[in-house]
Amino acid sequence: MSTLTQAPAPTAPEGHPQQGRSPRRLIPRLGGTTWLVWRQHRAAFWTIIAVTLLSVAAMVFLRGQMMDYLRTLDPSEKKPGGLPPGFEPFGERLFDAGSYLGYLPVLAGVLLGAPLVAGDLETGTAKLVTSQSVSRLRWITTKLAVPAALIALSTGVLSAVYNWWWSPVRMSAQQMEWTSGVIFDVTGAMPVAYALLTFTVGVAVGMVLRRTLVSMVVTLGIVVAIGLVWDRFRVNLGHVMTVSTDKGVGPGAKQPELPAQAVQQGQGTDFITSSGDRLDWMTCLDKMDDAKAHTACLESKHVVGWSMDYLPIDQMHTMQWLGTAIMLTLTAAVTAFTVLWCRKRLL
């Protein structure tokens, strides 16, 4: 008999009004491999649930404080496109919370994904389970599905609450660029896809290396590498826009103005010529000490104004969904590798 089989539920005595009726349960009882996975990792799962609830409560409280402050301001004190005076402490809390949420993928991969299968292989639990009536495919599928569902639920809730907190100052928080990981990676569907990717990577590493501690260290290195690549690749998901002027570059000439919450791209503001060509902002830099020589140099190159590249905030959701699709595709690929490895080379 399988060790995963649970004892039957007690029945009502003969003659009892409930005799012959199936018992009703408000919460369905877990059974089989689902019960086993929950039982094995219940401490980690309950910790995730508790931390999620506490984090949600903290963000709701801090948002309430921020909204109370914004309501007390005189409308004349609110600067268009900027933050009201005295908002810095609230902005710092928002930034810190986003930074903490940015560690979710690391925690999902290192603390939950890497030990998930490696621990069972190291202690022999996997061999015990799969030697009975449970197939390898069923075991690894449940082993992946239960934690993945909990990760998706918790990160989705945290993302929604953080986005709700950030949305009142979305168009004015200039010091928090939406292309940074503090905002981009912790709102929308991004944190769910990111955490699922690092979780499956951790499981795959643990399955190959078969040692818990080694798997956690290797997973940490891989997750850090993924983060570095993602930080450099993120802005490439958007379509760069350009704004330019043609009123000259001398004293009194205004540089291009970007839309609210637009993020400038490139090294700086480039020069633009009468023919529409762009010149690097360091053009004629060697003549900056002499104003006349500098002006003559720019005129000789037919410079008529400045040009600036930027990403508008209205592309944020599109970029996030593209990033989510990429990460979910990688997650599916890693999951397929894990399942195939389990079926052929697990024990």
Tab-separated table of C-alpha atoms in Angstrom:
chain	number	residue	atom	x	y	z
A	1	MET	CA	0.000	0.000	0.000
A	2	SER	CA	1.266	3.474	-0.827
A	3	THR	CA	2.487	5.601	2.066
A	4	LEU	CA	0.640	8.502	0.460
A	5	THR	CA	-2.739	6.913	1.091
A	6	GLN	CA	-4.625	8.667	3.868
A	7	ALA	CA	-6.898	7.031	6.402
A	8	PRO	CA	-10.603	7.205	5.477
A	9	ALA	CA	-12.699	9.878	7.126
A	10	PRO	CA	-14.791	8.668	10.111
A	11	THR	CA	-18.396	7.778	9.273
A	12	ALA	CA	-21.511	8.512	11.287
A	13	PRO	CA	-22.874	5.685	13.478
A	14	GLU	CA	-25.727	3.557	12.176
A	15	GLY	CA	-29.062	5.291	12.561
A	16	HIS	CA	-27.502	8.758	12.749
A	17	PRO	CA	-29.221	11.454	10.610
A	18	GLN	CA	-25.978	11.922	8.661
A	19	GLN	CA	-25.772	8.184	7.861
A	20	GLY	CA	-25.383	7.703	4.111
A	21	ARG	CA	-24.442	11.292	3.453
A	22	SER	CA	-20.983	12.343	2.363
A	23	PRO	CA	-19.298	14.693	4.879
A	24	ARG	CA	-19.142	18.353	3.930
A	25	ARG	CA	-15.903	20.293	4.237
A	26	LEU	CA	-15.438	24.019	4.032
A	27	ILE	CA	-11.805	23.490	2.976
A	28	PRO	CA	-10.986	20.559	0.698
A	29	ARG	CA	-8.522	18.110	2.181
A	30	LEU	CA	-5.269	17.635	0.314
A	31	GLY	CA	-4.401	14.131	-0.716
A	32	GLY	CA	-1.729	12.091	-2.441
A	33	THR	CA	1.393	13.854	-3.647
A	34	THR	CA	-0.159	17.282	-3.096
A	35	TRP	CA	-0.540	16.511	0.592
A	36	LEU	CA	3.005	15.140	0.709
A	37	VAL	CA	4.540	18.250	-0.905
A	38	TRP	CA	2.600	20.547	1.408
A	39	ARG	CA	3.543	18.440	4.425
A	40	GLN	CA	7.231	18.426	3.502
A	41	HIS	CA	7.510	22.160	2.938
A	42	ARG	CA	4.708	23.502	5.100
A	43	ALA	CA	7.085	25.638	7.169
A	44	ALA	CA	8.320	27.458	4.057
A	45	PHE	CA	4.808	27.755	2.612
A	46	TRP	CA	3.307	29.184	5.804
A	47	THR	CA	6.238	31.578	6.056
A	48	ILE	CA	5.517	32.836	2.530
A	49	ILE	CA	1.846	33.326	3.388
A	50	ALA	CA	2.639	35.130	6.647
A	51	VAL	CA	5.265	37.420	5.081
A	52	THR	CA	2.885	38.245	2.227
A	53	LEU	CA	0.079	39.213	4.604
A	54	LEU	CA	2.393	41.307	6.790
A	55	SER	CA	3.870	43.048	3.743
A	56	VAL	CA	0.416	43.833	2.370
A	57	ALA	CA	-0.651	45.262	5.729
A	58	ALA	CA	2.500	47.409	5.906
A	59	MET	CA	2.042	48.771	2.378
A	60	VAL	CA	-1.634	49.561	2.981
A	61	PHE	CA	-0.689	51.448	6.155
A	62	LEU	CA	2.124	53.403	4.473
A	63	ARG	CA	-0.063	54.292	1.516
A	64	GLY	CA	-2.685	55.596	3.912
A	65	GLN	CA	-0.091	57.858	5.516
A	66	MET	CA	1.001	59.145	2.104
A	67	MET	CA	-2.556	59.864	0.991
A	68	ASP	CA	-3.318	61.666	4.259
A	69	TYR	CA	-0.319	63.914	3.644
A	70	LEU	CA	-1.296	64.615	0.028
A	71	ARG	CA	-4.851	65.521	1.073
A	72	THR	CA	-3.599	68.104	3.562
A	73	LEU	CA	-1.599	70.006	0.927
A	74	ASP	CA	-2.805	73.223	-0.553
A	75	PRO	CA	-3.379	72.726	-4.309
A	76	SER	CA	-1.059	75.684	-4.983
A	77	GLU	CA	1.802	73.788	-3.310
A	78	LYS	CA	1.637	70.919	-5.769
A	79	LYS	CA	4.178	71.446	-8.525
A	80	PRO	CA	3.178	70.325	-12.026
A	81	GLY	CA	5.235	67.291	-12.998
A	82	GLY	CA	7.056	67.277	-9.671
A	83	LEU	CA	6.656	66.215	-6.084
A	84	PRO	CA	5.133	68.425	-3.395
A	85	PRO	CA	7.453	69.873	-0.743
A	86	GLY	CA	8.103	67.571	2.199
A	87	PHE	CA	7.312	64.419	0.237
A	88	GLU	CA	10.841	62.995	0.528
A	89	PRO	CA	10.166	60.639	3.499
A	90	PHE	CA	7.183	59.092	1.717
A	91	GLY	CA	9.194	58.715	-1.487
A	92	GLU	CA	12.000	57.013	0.414
A	93	ARG	CA	9.570	54.499	1.924
A	94	LEU	CA	8.141	53.778	-1.511
A	95	PHE	CA	11.634	53.312	-2.933
A	96	ASP	CA	12.740	51.068	-0.048
A	97	ALA	CA	9.641	48.874	-0.370
A	98	GLY	CA	10.273	48.435	-4.093
A	99	SER	CA	13.893	47.540	-3.369
A	100	TYR	CA	12.842	44.875	-0.854
A	101	LEU	CA	10.303	43.400	-3.272
A	102	GLY	CA	13.081	43.206	-5.844
A	103	TYR	CA	14.652	40.415	-3.764
A	104	LEU	CA	11.652	38.120	-4.299
A	105	PRO	CA	13.180	36.367	-7.339
A	106	VAL	CA	16.374	35.691	-5.389
A	107	LEU	CA	14.452	34.244	-2.450
A	108	ALA	CA	12.226	32.148	-4.731
A	109	GLY	CA	15.207	30.631	-6.510
A	110	VAL	CA	17.720	30.194	-3.685
A	111	LEU	CA	15.582	29.442	-0.622
A	112	LEU	CA	12.664	27.609	-2.211
A	113	GLY	CA	13.659	26.325	-5.656
A	114	ALA	CA	17.174	25.002	-5.037
A	115	PRO	CA	16.404	22.865	-1.928
A	116	LEU	CA	13.041	21.628	-3.229
A	117	VAL	CA	14.293	18.593	-5.155
A	118	ALA	CA	17.935	18.579	-4.070
A	119	GLY	CA	16.873	17.925	-0.485
A	120	ASP	CA	14.776	14.912	-1.489
A	121	LEU	CA	17.592	13.508	-3.612
A	122	GLU	CA	20.127	14.044	-0.876
A	123	THR	CA	18.046	12.351	1.838
A	124	GLY	CA	16.617	9.591	-0.350
A	125	THR	CA	13.014	10.785	-0.064
A	126	ALA	CA	12.648	10.943	-3.851
A	127	LYS	CA	13.653	7.303	-4.232
A	128	LEU	CA	11.244	6.266	-1.479
A	129	VAL	CA	8.292	8.101	-3.019
A	130	THR	CA	8.858	7.071	-6.633
A	131	SER	CA	9.458	3.412	-5.700
A	132	GLN	CA	5.826	3.076	-4.636
A	133	SER	CA	2.653	3.843	-6.563
A	134	VAL	CA	3.677	7.392	-7.535
A	135	SER	CA	5.290	7.876	-10.929
A	136	ARG	CA	8.247	10.186	-11.420
A	137	LEU	CA	6.190	12.428	-13.692
A	138	ARG	CA	3.420	12.834	-11.137
A	139	TRP	CA	5.898	13.472	-8.353
A	140	ILE	CA	7.895	16.171	-10.161
A	141	THR	CA	4.734	17.792	-11.573
A	142	THR	CA	3.217	18.189	-8.126
A	143	LYS	CA	6.572	19.181	-6.680
A	144	LEU	CA	6.721	22.062	-9.153
A	145	ALA	CA	3.043	23.010	-9.269
A	146	VAL	CA	2.296	23.529	-5.575
A	147	PRO	CA	5.164	25.965	-4.803
A	148	ALA	CA	4.756	27.678	-8.188
A	149	ALA	CA	1.073	28.363	-7.507
A	150	LEU	CA	1.911	29.829	-4.109
A	151	ILE	CA	4.723	31.959	-5.566
A	152	ALA	CA	2.471	33.278	-8.327
A	153	LEU	CA	-0.291	34.117	-5.852
A	154	SER	CA	1.935	35.858	-3.301
A	155	THR	CA	3.978	37.867	-5.820
A	156	GLY	CA	0.823	38.815	-7.720
A	157	VAL	CA	-0.800	40.157	-4.554
A	158	LEU	CA	2.321	42.073	-3.524
A	159	SER	CA	2.672	43.530	-7.012
A	160	ALA	CA	-0.946	44.697	-7.105
A	161	VAL	CA	-0.726	46.357	-3.689
A	162	TYR	CA	2.587	48.053	-4.472
A	163	ASN	CA	1.238	49.358	-7.775
A	164	TRP	CA	-1.807	50.691	-5.899
A	165	TRP	CA	0.548	52.474	-3.500
A	166	TRP	CA	2.656	53.972	-6.304
A	167	SER	CA	-0.164	54.983	-8.662
A	168	PRO	CA	-1.131	58.321	-6.942
A	169	VAL	CA	2.375	59.705	-7.590
A	170	ARG	CA	3.022	57.762	-10.785
A	171	MET	CA	3.266	60.877	-12.952
A	172	SER	CA	5.216	63.013	-10.507
A	173	ALA	CA	7.787	60.797	-8.768
A	174	GLN	CA	10.682	61.982	-10.926
A	175	GLN	CA	13.364	60.502	-8.684
A	176	MET	CA	11.932	56.986	-9.242
A	177	GLU	CA	12.431	56.169	-12.909
A	178	TRP	CA	9.853	53.645	-14.050
A	179	THR	CA	12.505	51.804	-16.102
A	180	SER	CA	14.426	50.909	-12.938
A	181	GLY	CA	13.938	47.564	-11.254
A	182	VAL	CA	12.387	49.281	-8.231
A	183	ILE	CA	9.276	50.038	-10.295
A	184	PHE	CA	9.404	48.009	-13.503
A	185	ASP	CA	10.208	44.628	-11.949
A	186	VAL	CA	7.775	44.811	-9.012
A	187	THR	CA	4.583	45.992	-10.732
A	188	GLY	CA	2.266	44.357	-13.223
A	189	ALA	CA	2.905	40.731	-14.160
A	190	MET	CA	6.698	41.099	-14.089
A	191	PRO	CA	7.362	39.913	-10.503
A	192	VAL	CA	5.262	36.787	-11.047
A	193	ALA	CA	7.152	35.786	-14.208
A	194	TYR	CA	10.525	36.745	-12.716
A	195	ALA	CA	9.985	34.734	-9.525
A	196	LEU	CA	8.711	31.699	-11.436
A	197	LEU	CA	11.786	31.784	-13.673
A	198	THR	CA	14.261	31.862	-10.801
A	199	PHE	CA	12.245	29.217	-8.931
A	200	THR	CA	12.373	26.766	-11.842
A	201	VAL	CA	16.064	27.526	-12.386
A	202	GLY	CA	16.696	26.669	-8.734
A	203	VAL	CA	14.775	23.400	-9.052
A	204	ALA	CA	16.711	22.439	-12.189
A	205	VAL	CA	20.047	23.205	-10.550
A	206	GLY	CA	19.082	21.183	-7.481
A	207	MET	CA	18.019	18.239	-9.616
A	208	VAL	CA	21.322	18.197	-11.507
A	209	LEU	CA	23.689	18.827	-8.584
A	210	ARG	CA	21.712	16.756	-5.997
A	211	ARG	CA	23.226	18.622	-3.031
A	212	THR	CA	21.234	21.262	-1.194
A	213	LEU	CA	23.944	23.690	-0.109
A	214	VAL	CA	25.867	23.508	-3.380
A	215	SER	CA	22.654	23.989	-5.332
A	216	MET	CA	21.739	27.083	-3.333
A	217	VAL	CA	25.153	28.669	-3.946
A	218	VAL	CA	25.098	27.903	-7.676
A	219	THR	CA	21.509	29.116	-7.980
A	220	LEU	CA	22.444	32.379	-6.291
A	221	GLY	CA	25.157	32.962	-8.875
A	222	ILE	CA	22.814	32.177	-11.768
A	223	VAL	CA	20.045	34.412	-10.394
A	224	VAL	CA	22.482	37.294	-9.947
A	225	ALA	CA	23.688	36.807	-13.526
A	226	ILE	CA	20.084	36.817	-14.779
A	227	GLY	CA	19.494	40.069	-12.903
A	228	LEU	CA	22.554	41.742	-14.418
A	229	VAL	CA	21.569	40.731	-17.945
A	230	TRP	CA	17.990	41.802	-17.386
A	231	ASP	CA	19.027	45.241	-16.087
A	232	ARG	CA	20.893	45.900	-19.343
A	233	PHE	CA	18.234	44.380	-21.587
A	234	ARG	CA	15.097	45.862	-20.017
A	235	VAL	CA	15.065	49.216	-21.817
A	236	ASN	CA	15.557	47.496	-25.188
A	237	LEU	CA	11.970	46.273	-24.976
A	238	GLY	CA	10.686	49.788	-25.639
A	239	HIS	CA	10.540	51.937	-28.757
A	240	VAL	CA	12.810	54.952	-28.313
A	241	MET	CA	11.205	58.305	-29.143
A	242	THR	CA	13.044	61.520	-30.121
A	243	VAL	CA	12.354	65.178	-29.385
A	244	SER	CA	14.410	67.994	-30.935
A	245	THR	CA	14.678	71.782	-31.313
A	246	ASP	CA	15.767	73.994	-34.218
A	247	LYS	CA	16.199	77.394	-32.502
A	248	GLY	CA	19.951	77.252	-32.147
A	249	VAL	CA	22.196	76.235	-29.270
A	250	GLY	CA	23.514	79.588	-28.153
A	251	PRO	CA	22.759	81.528	-24.960
A	252	GLY	CA	19.040	81.638	-24.264
A	253	ALA	CA	18.209	78.674	-26.504
A	254	LYS	CA	16.035	76.104	-24.734
A	255	GLN	CA	16.836	72.433	-24.720
A	256	PRO	CA	14.096	69.893	-25.548
A	257	GLU	CA	11.557	69.206	-22.797
A	258	LEU	CA	10.600	65.623	-22.127
A	259	PRO	CA	7.046	64.494	-21.285
A	260	ALA	CA	6.236	63.780	-17.635
A	261	GLN	CA	7.988	60.658	-16.316
A	262	ALA	CA	9.803	60.103	-19.615
A	263	VAL	CA	13.243	58.534	-19.146
A	264	GLN	CA	16.099	59.963	-21.190
A	265	GLN	CA	18.155	57.479	-23.187
A	266	GLY	CA	21.751	57.752	-24.301
A	267	GLN	CA	24.661	59.683	-22.813
A	268	GLY	CA	23.206	63.166	-23.133
A	269	THR	CA	21.584	65.715	-25.404
A	270	ASP	CA	23.024	65.494	-28.930
A	271	PHE	CA	23.292	68.266	-31.493
A	272	ILE	CA	21.138	68.226	-34.602
A	273	THR	CA	22.125	69.787	-37.937
A	274	SER	CA	20.039	71.538	-40.569
A	275	SER	CA	20.076	68.350	-42.639
A	276	GLY	CA	18.677	66.306	-39.747
A	277	ASP	CA	21.928	64.541	-38.893
A	278	ARG	CA	22.874	64.077	-35.257
A	279	LEU	CA	26.256	64.936	-33.779
A	280	ASP	CA	27.600	63.731	-30.462
A	281	TRP	CA	27.270	66.169	-27.577
A	282	MET	CA	31.081	66.218	-27.313
A	283	THR	CA	31.335	67.870	-30.736
A	284	CYS	CA	33.556	70.992	-30.499
A	285	LEU	CA	34.110	70.242	-26.814
A	286	ASP	CA	37.805	71.130	-27.181
A	287	LYS	CA	36.778	74.744	-27.937
A	288	MET	CA	34.504	75.228	-24.923
A	289	ASP	CA	37.002	77.589	-23.272
A	290	ASP	CA	36.504	80.129	-26.059
A	291	ALA	CA	32.813	80.982	-26.570
A	292	LYS	CA	33.350	82.528	-30.020
A	293	ALA	CA	35.473	79.637	-31.241
A	294	HIS	CA	32.932	77.145	-29.884
A	295	THR	CA	30.036	78.931	-31.629
A	296	ALA	CA	31.993	79.155	-34.870
A	297	CYS	CA	32.787	75.444	-34.675
A	298	LEU	CA	29.120	74.524	-34.256
A	299	GLU	CA	28.062	76.871	-37.066
A	300	SER	CA	30.605	75.314	-39.373
A	301	LYS	CA	28.901	71.983	-38.791
A	302	HIS	CA	25.437	73.545	-39.395
A	303	VAL	CA	24.167	72.803	-35.884
A	304	VAL	CA	20.653	74.240	-35.431
A	305	GLY	CA	19.461	72.676	-32.187
A	306	TRP	CA	19.440	69.751	-29.792
A	307	SER	CA	18.025	66.251	-30.024
A	308	MET	CA	17.165	63.896	-27.178
A	309	ASP	CA	16.019	60.262	-27.057
A	310	TYR	CA	13.576	59.054	-24.428
A	311	LEU	CA	11.142	56.333	-23.435
A	312	PRO	CA	7.619	57.544	-22.545
A	313	ILE	CA	5.822	56.034	-19.577
A	314	ASP	CA	2.877	54.969	-21.722
A	315	GLN	CA	5.103	52.168	-23.076
A	316	MET	CA	5.585	50.700	-19.622
A	317	HIS	CA	2.771	48.125	-19.741
A	318	THR	CA	3.714	46.933	-23.230
A	319	MET	CA	7.334	46.521	-22.182
A	320	GLN	CA	6.300	44.658	-19.037
A	321	TRP	CA	4.146	42.216	-20.974
A	322	LEU	CA	6.977	41.607	-23.444
A	323	GLY	CA	9.341	40.962	-20.552
A	324	THR	CA	6.773	38.692	-18.915
A	325	ALA	CA	6.371	36.683	-22.129
A	326	ILE	CA	10.137	36.248	-22.418
A	327	MET	CA	10.514	35.089	-18.834
A	328	LEU	CA	7.545	32.719	-19.002
A	329	THR	CA	8.980	31.209	-22.194
A	330	LEU	CA	12.286	30.619	-20.426
A	331	THR	CA	10.388	29.208	-17.449
A	332	ALA	CA	8.578	26.742	-19.701
A	333	ALA	CA	11.887	25.685	-21.268
A	334	VAL	CA	13.533	25.117	-17.875
A	335	THR	CA	10.461	23.240	-16.648
A	336	ALA	CA	10.532	20.960	-19.693
A	337	PHE	CA	14.217	20.253	-19.057
A	338	THR	CA	13.465	19.458	-15.408
A	339	VAL	CA	10.665	17.033	-16.267
A	340	LEU	CA	12.743	15.230	-18.908
A	341	TRP	CA	15.726	14.977	-16.569
A	342	CYS	CA	13.469	13.609	-13.831
A	343	ARG	CA	12.016	10.912	-16.066
A	344	LYS	CA	15.383	9.700	-17.386
A	345	ARG	CA	18.140	10.490	-14.879
A	346	LEU	CA	16.579	11.295	-11.521
A	347	LEU	CA	17.688	8.312	-9.417
